[in-house]
Short mmCIF file of N, CA and C in Angstrom, two decimals:
data_model
loop_
_atom_site.label_atom_id
_atom_site.label_comp_id
_atom_site.label_asym_id
_atom_site.label_seq_id
_atom_site.Cartn_x
_atom_site.Cartn_y
_atom_site.Cartn_z
N UNK K 1 1.68 -10.44 76.18
CA UNK K 1 1.52 -10.78 76.01
C UNK K 1 0.87 -10.24 73.75
N UNK K 2 1.90 -10.42 72.24
CA UNK K 2 2.28 -10.17 71.63
C UNK K 2 1.33 -11.37 70.92
N UNK K 3 0.60 -10.73 70.32
CA UNK K 3 -0.12 -11.26 68.66
C UNK K 3 -0.72 -10.23 68.28
N UNK K 4 -0.61 -10.51 66.92
CA UNK K 4 -0.81 -10.08 65.39
C UNK K 4 -1.84 -11.30 64.41
N UNK K 5 -3.11 -9.70 64.40
CA UNK K 5 -4.22 -10.89 63.24
C UNK K 5 -4.31 -11.42 61.57
N UNK K 6 -4.89 -12.01 61.17
CA UNK K 6 -4.79 -12.28 59.62
C UNK K 6 -5.68 -12.55 59.84
N UNK K 7 -7.41 -11.72 59.92
CA UNK K 7 -8.90 -12.49 59.73
C UNK K 7 -9.47 -12.97 58.06
N UNK K 8 -8.61 -14.42 58.00
CA UNK K 8 -9.29 -14.95 56.60
C UNK K 8 -11.25 -15.31 56.31
N UNK K 9 -11.97 -14.79 55.83
CA UNK K 9 -13.12 -14.64 55.84
C UNK K 9 -13.98 -15.78 55.12
N UNK K 10 -14.17 -16.55 55.65
CA UNK K 10 -15.39 -17.67 55.20
C UNK K 10 -16.25 -17.63 56.19
N UNK K 11 -17.20 -18.54 55.12
CA UNK K 11 -18.90 -19.05 55.21
C UNK K 11 -19.20 -20.05 56.15
N UNK K 12 -18.26 -20.26 56.94
CA UNK K 12 -17.96 -21.80 57.82
C UNK K 12 -19.36 -21.98 58.40
N UNK K 13 -20.50 -20.48 59.15
CA UNK K 13 -22.88 -20.95 58.57
C UNK K 13 -22.75 -22.40 58.20
N UNK K 14 -22.35 -22.86 56.68
CA UNK K 14 -22.56 -23.69 55.66
C UNK K 14 -21.85 -25.24 55.83
N UNK K 15 -20.17 -24.81 56.09
CA UNK K 15 -20.14 -25.92 56.64
C UNK K 15 -20.40 -27.40 57.38
N UNK K 16 -20.07 -27.96 56.47
CA UNK K 16 -20.69 -29.83 57.69
C UNK K 16 -19.91 -29.66 58.94
N UNK K 17 -19.55 -30.61 59.96
CA UNK K 17 -18.76 -31.39 60.74
C UNK K 17 -18.09 -31.72 60.51
N UNK K 18 -17.68 -32.56 59.45
CA UNK K 18 -15.83 -32.92 58.87
C UNK K 18 -15.46 -30.84 58.32
N UNK K 19 -16.43 -30.11 57.60
CA UNK K 19 -15.19 -29.90 56.99
C UNK K 19 -15.11 -28.28 58.12
N UNK K 20 -15.42 -28.88 58.84
CA UNK K 20 -15.37 -27.30 60.14
C UNK K 20 -13.56 -27.98 60.86
N UNK K 21 -14.30 -29.68 61.00
CA UNK K 21 -12.65 -30.34 60.67
C UNK K 21 -12.32 -29.77 61.00
N UNK K 22 -11.80 -30.25 59.17
CA UNK K 22 -10.59 -29.49 59.11
C UNK K 22 -10.35 -28.08 58.76
N UNK K 23 -11.07 -27.67 58.60
CA UNK K 23 -10.85 -25.76 59.09
C UNK K 23 -9.84 -26.06 60.60
N UNK K 24 -10.46 -27.02 61.20
CA UNK K 24 -9.48 -26.70 62.73
C UNK K 24 -7.97 -27.36 62.41
N UNK K 25 -8.59 -27.99 61.42
CA UNK K 25 -7.10 -29.09 61.60
C UNK K 25 -6.33 -27.68 60.09
N UNK K 26 -6.59 -28.08 59.57
CA UNK K 26 -6.11 -26.73 58.39
C UNK K 26 -5.16 -25.08 59.24
N UNK K 27 -6.41 -24.84 60.45
CA UNK K 27 -5.54 -23.64 61.48
C UNK K 27 -4.47 -23.92 62.50
N UNK K 28 -4.68 -25.31 62.95
CA UNK K 28 -3.27 -25.71 63.65
C UNK K 28 -1.98 -25.84 63.21
N UNK K 29 -2.34 -25.98 61.51
CA UNK K 29 -0.49 -26.60 60.84
C UNK K 29 -1.01 -24.89 60.82
N UNK K 30 -1.58 -24.13 59.19
CA UNK K 30 -1.37 -23.09 60.44
C UNK K 30 -0.53 -22.21 61.26
N UNK K 31 -0.74 -22.51 61.91
CA UNK K 31 -0.33 -21.37 63.16
C UNK K 31 0.93 -22.05 63.76
N UNK K 32 1.01 -23.40 63.52
CA UNK K 32 2.91 -24.09 63.46
C UNK K 32 2.96 -23.42 62.40
N UNK K 33 2.78 -23.26 60.99
CA UNK K 33 4.01 -22.93 60.57
C UNK K 33 4.14 -20.75 61.01
N UNK K 34 3.37 -20.09 61.27
CA UNK K 34 3.70 -19.20 60.84
C UNK K 34 4.53 -19.19 62.75
N UNK K 35 4.25 -19.49 63.33
CA UNK K 35 4.81 -19.41 65.25
C UNK K 35 6.69 -20.24 64.15
N UNK K 36 6.65 -20.85 63.71
CA UNK K 36 8.03 -21.47 63.00
C UNK K 36 8.75 -20.91 62.63
N UNK K 37 8.05 -19.66 61.21
CA UNK K 37 8.59 -18.77 60.62
C UNK K 37 8.92 -17.74 62.08
N UNK K 38 8.07 -17.32 62.86
CA UNK K 38 8.11 -16.13 63.78
C UNK K 38 9.29 -16.54 64.41
N UNK K 39 9.75 -18.05 64.82
CA UNK K 39 11.25 -18.36 65.70
C UNK K 39 12.18 -17.59 64.93
N UNK K 40 12.02 -17.75 63.74
CA UNK K 40 13.70 -17.61 63.06
C UNK K 40 13.84 -16.26 63.02
N UNK K 41 13.42 -15.28 64.00
CA UNK K 41 13.19 -14.36 63.38
C UNK K 41 13.42 -13.47 64.64
N UNK K 42 12.75 -14.54 66.09
CA UNK K 42 12.33 -13.59 67.17
C UNK K 42 13.87 -12.97 68.07
N UNK K 43 13.63 -12.14 68.48
CA UNK K 43 15.19 -12.28 69.35
C UNK K 43 15.71 -13.11 69.85
N UNK K 44 16.79 -13.85 70.46
CA UNK K 44 17.47 -14.58 70.34
C UNK K 44 18.88 -14.06 72.16
N UNK K 45 18.63 -14.59 73.12
CA UNK K 45 20.05 -14.22 74.27
C UNK K 45 20.23 -15.62 75.00
N UNK K 46 18.74 -15.37 75.11
CA UNK K 46 18.66 -16.74 76.41
C UNK K 46 17.77 -17.68 75.36
N UNK K 47 17.16 -17.43 74.77
CA UNK K 47 15.85 -19.19 73.88
C UNK K 47 14.61 -18.40 74.75
N UNK K 48 14.64 -18.38 76.03
CA UNK K 48 13.17 -17.61 77.49
C UNK K 48 12.27 -17.11 75.52
N UNK K 49 12.45 -16.03 74.65
CA UNK K 49 11.14 -15.94 73.75
C UNK K 49 11.11 -16.67 73.40
N UNK K 50 11.93 -16.84 72.27
CA UNK K 50 11.38 -18.39 71.64
C UNK K 50 9.96 -19.46 72.57
N UNK K 51 10.63 -20.02 73.62
CA UNK K 51 10.72 -21.79 74.43
C UNK K 51 9.27 -20.67 74.21
N UNK K 52 8.46 -19.18 74.71
CA UNK K 52 7.55 -18.70 75.18
C UNK K 52 6.42 -18.79 74.53
N UNK K 53 6.75 -19.40 72.34
CA UNK K 53 5.67 -19.40 71.66
C UNK K 53 4.97 -19.66 71.78
N UNK K 54 3.03 -20.01 71.66
CA UNK K 54 2.27 -21.09 71.69
C UNK K 54 1.53 -20.80 70.65
N UNK K 55 0.78 -22.03 69.65
CA UNK K 55 -0.02 -21.71 69.20
C UNK K 55 -1.47 -22.15 69.53
N UNK K 56 -2.77 -21.12 69.64
CA UNK K 56 -3.59 -21.74 70.01
C UNK K 56 -4.49 -21.25 69.38
N UNK K 57 -5.25 -22.48 68.92
CA UNK K 57 -6.63 -22.21 68.00
C UNK K 57 -8.27 -23.01 68.37
N UNK K 58 -8.25 -21.43 69.23
CA UNK K 58 -10.38 -22.63 69.18
C UNK K 58 -11.34 -23.12 67.89
N UNK K 59 -10.97 -24.59 68.22
CA UNK K 59 -11.89 -24.77 67.16
C UNK K 59 -13.22 -24.98 66.85
N UNK K 60 -14.34 -23.89 68.43
CA UNK K 60 -15.44 -23.59 67.89
C UNK K 60 -15.57 -22.26 67.01
N UNK K 61 -14.94 -21.72 67.59
CA UNK K 61 -14.91 -19.92 66.65
C UNK K 61 -13.86 -20.07 65.03
N UNK K 62 -13.39 -20.58 65.43
CA UNK K 62 -12.50 -21.35 63.98
C UNK K 62 -11.35 -20.56 63.91
N UNK K 63 -11.11 -20.03 65.22
CA UNK K 63 -9.85 -18.68 65.65
C UNK K 63 -8.62 -19.15 66.03
N UNK K 64 -7.07 -18.72 65.54
CA UNK K 64 -5.82 -19.83 66.12
C UNK K 64 -5.34 -17.64 66.52
N UNK K 65 -4.67 -18.37 68.05
CA UNK K 65 -3.98 -17.28 67.26
C UNK K 65 -2.14 -17.63 68.03
N UNK K 66 -1.23 -16.20 67.69
CA UNK K 66 -0.09 -17.20 68.22
C UNK K 66 0.14 -16.34 69.70
N UNK K 67 1.42 -16.27 70.02
CA UNK K 67 1.81 -15.28 71.34
C UNK K 67 3.02 -16.52 71.89
N UNK K 68 2.95 -15.66 72.17
CA UNK K 68 4.85 -14.54 72.60
C UNK K 68 4.48 -14.88 74.10
N UNK K 69 4.86 -15.18 75.45
CA UNK K 69 4.35 -14.75 77.07
C UNK K 69 5.59 -15.19 77.11
N UNK K 70 6.06 -14.12 77.67
CA UNK K 70 7.40 -13.52 78.33
C UNK K 70 6.99 -11.52 78.32
N UNK K 71 8.08 -11.38 79.78
CA UNK K 71 7.08 -9.97 79.99
C UNK K 71 7.55 -9.22 78.77
N UNK K 72 8.90 -9.19 78.57
CA UNK K 72 9.19 -8.10 77.63
C UNK K 72 8.43 -8.29 75.66
N UNK K 73 8.03 -8.93 76.49
CA UNK K 73 7.93 -10.46 74.09
C UNK K 73 7.21 -8.75 73.65
N UNK K 74 6.45 -7.47 73.93
CA UNK K 74 5.66 -7.39 73.28
C UNK K 74 6.80 -6.08 72.97
N UNK K 75 7.45 -5.30 73.87
CA UNK K 75 8.62 -4.42 73.62
C UNK K 75 9.36 -4.62 72.74
N UNK K 76 9.88 -6.00 72.90
CA UNK K 76 10.62 -5.87 71.63
C UNK K 76 10.51 -6.45 70.49
N UNK K 77 9.06 -7.25 70.03
CA UNK K 77 8.49 -7.09 69.14
C UNK K 77 8.44 -5.74 68.82
N UNK K 78 7.68 -4.81 69.16
CA UNK K 78 7.27 -3.33 68.64
C UNK K 78 8.74 -2.51 69.02
N UNK K 79 9.81 -2.60 69.41
CA UNK K 79 10.82 -1.36 69.24
C UNK K 79 11.81 -1.88 68.40
N UNK K 80 11.50 -0.40 67.62
CA UNK K 80 12.22 -0.57 66.41
C UNK K 80 13.84 -0.97 66.03
N UNK K 81 13.73 0.37 67.57
CA UNK K 81 15.61 1.22 67.86
C UNK K 81 16.37 -0.68 68.65
N UNK K 82 15.72 -1.16 69.22
CA UNK K 82 16.34 -2.59 69.48
C UNK K 82 17.46 -3.56 69.00
N UNK K 83 18.60 -3.04 68.97
CA UNK K 83 19.68 -4.30 68.19
C UNK K 83 19.90 -5.67 68.47
N UNK K 84 19.86 -6.42 67.44
CA UNK K 84 20.06 -8.12 68.88
C UNK K 84 20.67 -8.56 67.44
N UNK K 85 21.51 -9.34 68.00
CA UNK K 85 22.87 -9.60 67.14
C UNK K 85 22.29 -11.41 66.09
N UNK K 86 20.85 -11.58 67.22
CA UNK K 86 20.15 -12.40 66.03
C UNK K 86 18.65 -11.96 66.34
N UNK K 87 17.83 -11.99 65.68
CA UNK K 87 16.85 -12.06 65.49
C UNK K 87 16.01 -10.68 65.60
N UNK K 88 14.84 -9.40 65.37
CA UNK K 88 14.79 -8.36 64.71
C UNK K 88 12.97 -7.84 65.52
N UNK K 89 13.21 -6.79 65.21
CA UNK K 89 12.10 -6.42 66.09
C UNK K 89 10.50 -6.89 65.01
N UNK K 90 9.47 -6.83 65.33
CA UNK K 90 8.18 -7.31 64.38
C UNK K 90 8.21 -9.38 64.22
N UNK K 91 8.57 -9.66 64.60
CA UNK K 91 9.55 -11.18 64.07
C UNK K 91 8.10 -11.67 64.22
N UNK K 92 6.96 -11.38 65.28
CA UNK K 92 5.78 -12.44 64.30
C UNK K 92 4.69 -12.03 63.65
N UNK K 93 4.35 -10.14 63.52
CA UNK K 93 3.93 -10.19 61.93
C UNK K 93 4.29 -10.06 60.26
N UNK K 94 6.17 -9.79 61.00
CA UNK K 94 6.50 -9.81 59.13
C UNK K 94 7.10 -11.11 59.22
N UNK K 95 6.56 -12.29 60.39
CA UNK K 95 6.29 -13.38 59.53
C UNK K 95 4.37 -13.69 58.79
N UNK K 96 3.99 -13.64 60.18
CA UNK K 96 2.84 -13.44 59.39
C UNK K 96 2.12 -12.99 58.37
N UNK K 97 3.21 -11.53 57.79
CA UNK K 97 2.41 -11.17 57.11
C UNK K 97 2.84 -12.14 55.44
N UNK K 98 4.85 -12.41 55.81
CA UNK K 98 5.28 -13.14 54.50
C UNK K 98 4.87 -14.68 54.33
N UNK K 99 4.05 -15.07 55.27
CA UNK K 99 3.98 -16.90 55.34
C UNK K 99 2.47 -16.81 54.88
N UNK K 100 1.51 -15.23 54.45
CA UNK K 100 -0.32 -15.41 54.45
C UNK K 100 -0.69 -15.76 53.57
N UNK K 101 0.29 -16.24 52.69
CA UNK K 101 -0.28 -17.46 51.61
C UNK K 101 -0.38 -18.64 51.74
N UNK K 102 0.74 -18.82 52.30
CA UNK K 102 0.86 -20.43 52.60
C UNK K 102 -0.02 -20.70 53.84
N UNK K 103 0.49 -19.46 54.95
CA UNK K 103 -1.32 -20.03 55.90
C UNK K 103 -3.14 -19.88 55.34
N UNK K 104 -2.75 -19.19 54.53
CA UNK K 104 -5.34 -19.27 53.30
C UNK K 104 -4.02 -21.11 52.85
N UNK K 105 -2.87 -21.23 51.90
CA UNK K 105 -3.46 -22.52 51.60
C UNK K 105 -3.08 -23.60 51.92
N UNK K 106 -2.26 -23.78 53.76
CA UNK K 106 -2.22 -25.17 54.56
C UNK K 106 -3.83 -24.83 55.09
N UNK K 107 -4.51 -24.01 55.54
CA UNK K 107 -6.37 -24.73 55.19
C UNK K 107 -7.06 -24.82 54.75
N UNK K 108 -7.19 -24.63 53.01
CA UNK K 108 -8.04 -25.00 51.91
C UNK K 108 -7.34 -26.39 51.00
N UNK K 109 -6.54 -26.14 51.78
CA UNK K 109 -5.50 -28.27 51.41
C UNK K 109 -7.10 -29.25 52.37
N UNK K 110 -6.61 -28.45 53.54
CA UNK K 110 -7.32 -30.02 54.34
C UNK K 110 -8.69 -29.70 53.56
N UNK K 111 -9.80 -28.56 53.09
CA UNK K 111 -10.46 -28.39 53.54
C UNK K 111 -11.24 -28.71 51.96
N UNK K 112 -10.38 -29.06 51.03
CA UNK K 112 -10.85 -29.75 50.08
C UNK K 112 -10.05 -30.82 49.62
N UNK K 113 -9.90 -31.96 50.99
CA UNK K 113 -9.33 -33.01 51.27
C UNK K 113 -10.44 -33.70 51.76
N UNK K 114 -11.05 -32.57 53.36
CA UNK K 114 -12.57 -32.85 52.93
C UNK K 114 -14.23 -33.39 52.16
N UNK K 115 -13.65 -32.43 50.82
CA UNK K 115 -14.50 -32.11 50.59
C UNK K 115 -14.81 -33.77 49.44
N UNK K 116 -13.41 -34.23 49.46
CA UNK K 116 -13.70 -35.22 48.12
C UNK K 116 -13.87 -36.13 48.28
#
């Protein structure tokens, strides 16, 4: 399983229940957004790797994970020497890096709505 992390430091201990739900909604949106961006870069031959991508959000600990569940996912992600007609190595890492500002904004937007 391939997973890359982006830590967002937010003091959630002070959150109300509604603010925690808002943060979880933002995480759901953010993980789906990054998965979509990653799927545009994932190496494609049969489509199995792309279809195996899953966003998972732990709403209690406010943690989002995106994973690809094919035995060759890590090799395809890490091996820079592989050549693909469509797709690239570091498909998840590059998507997360390039979409980090959008991830933060998606979560912040949900929190702003909860604070109104």
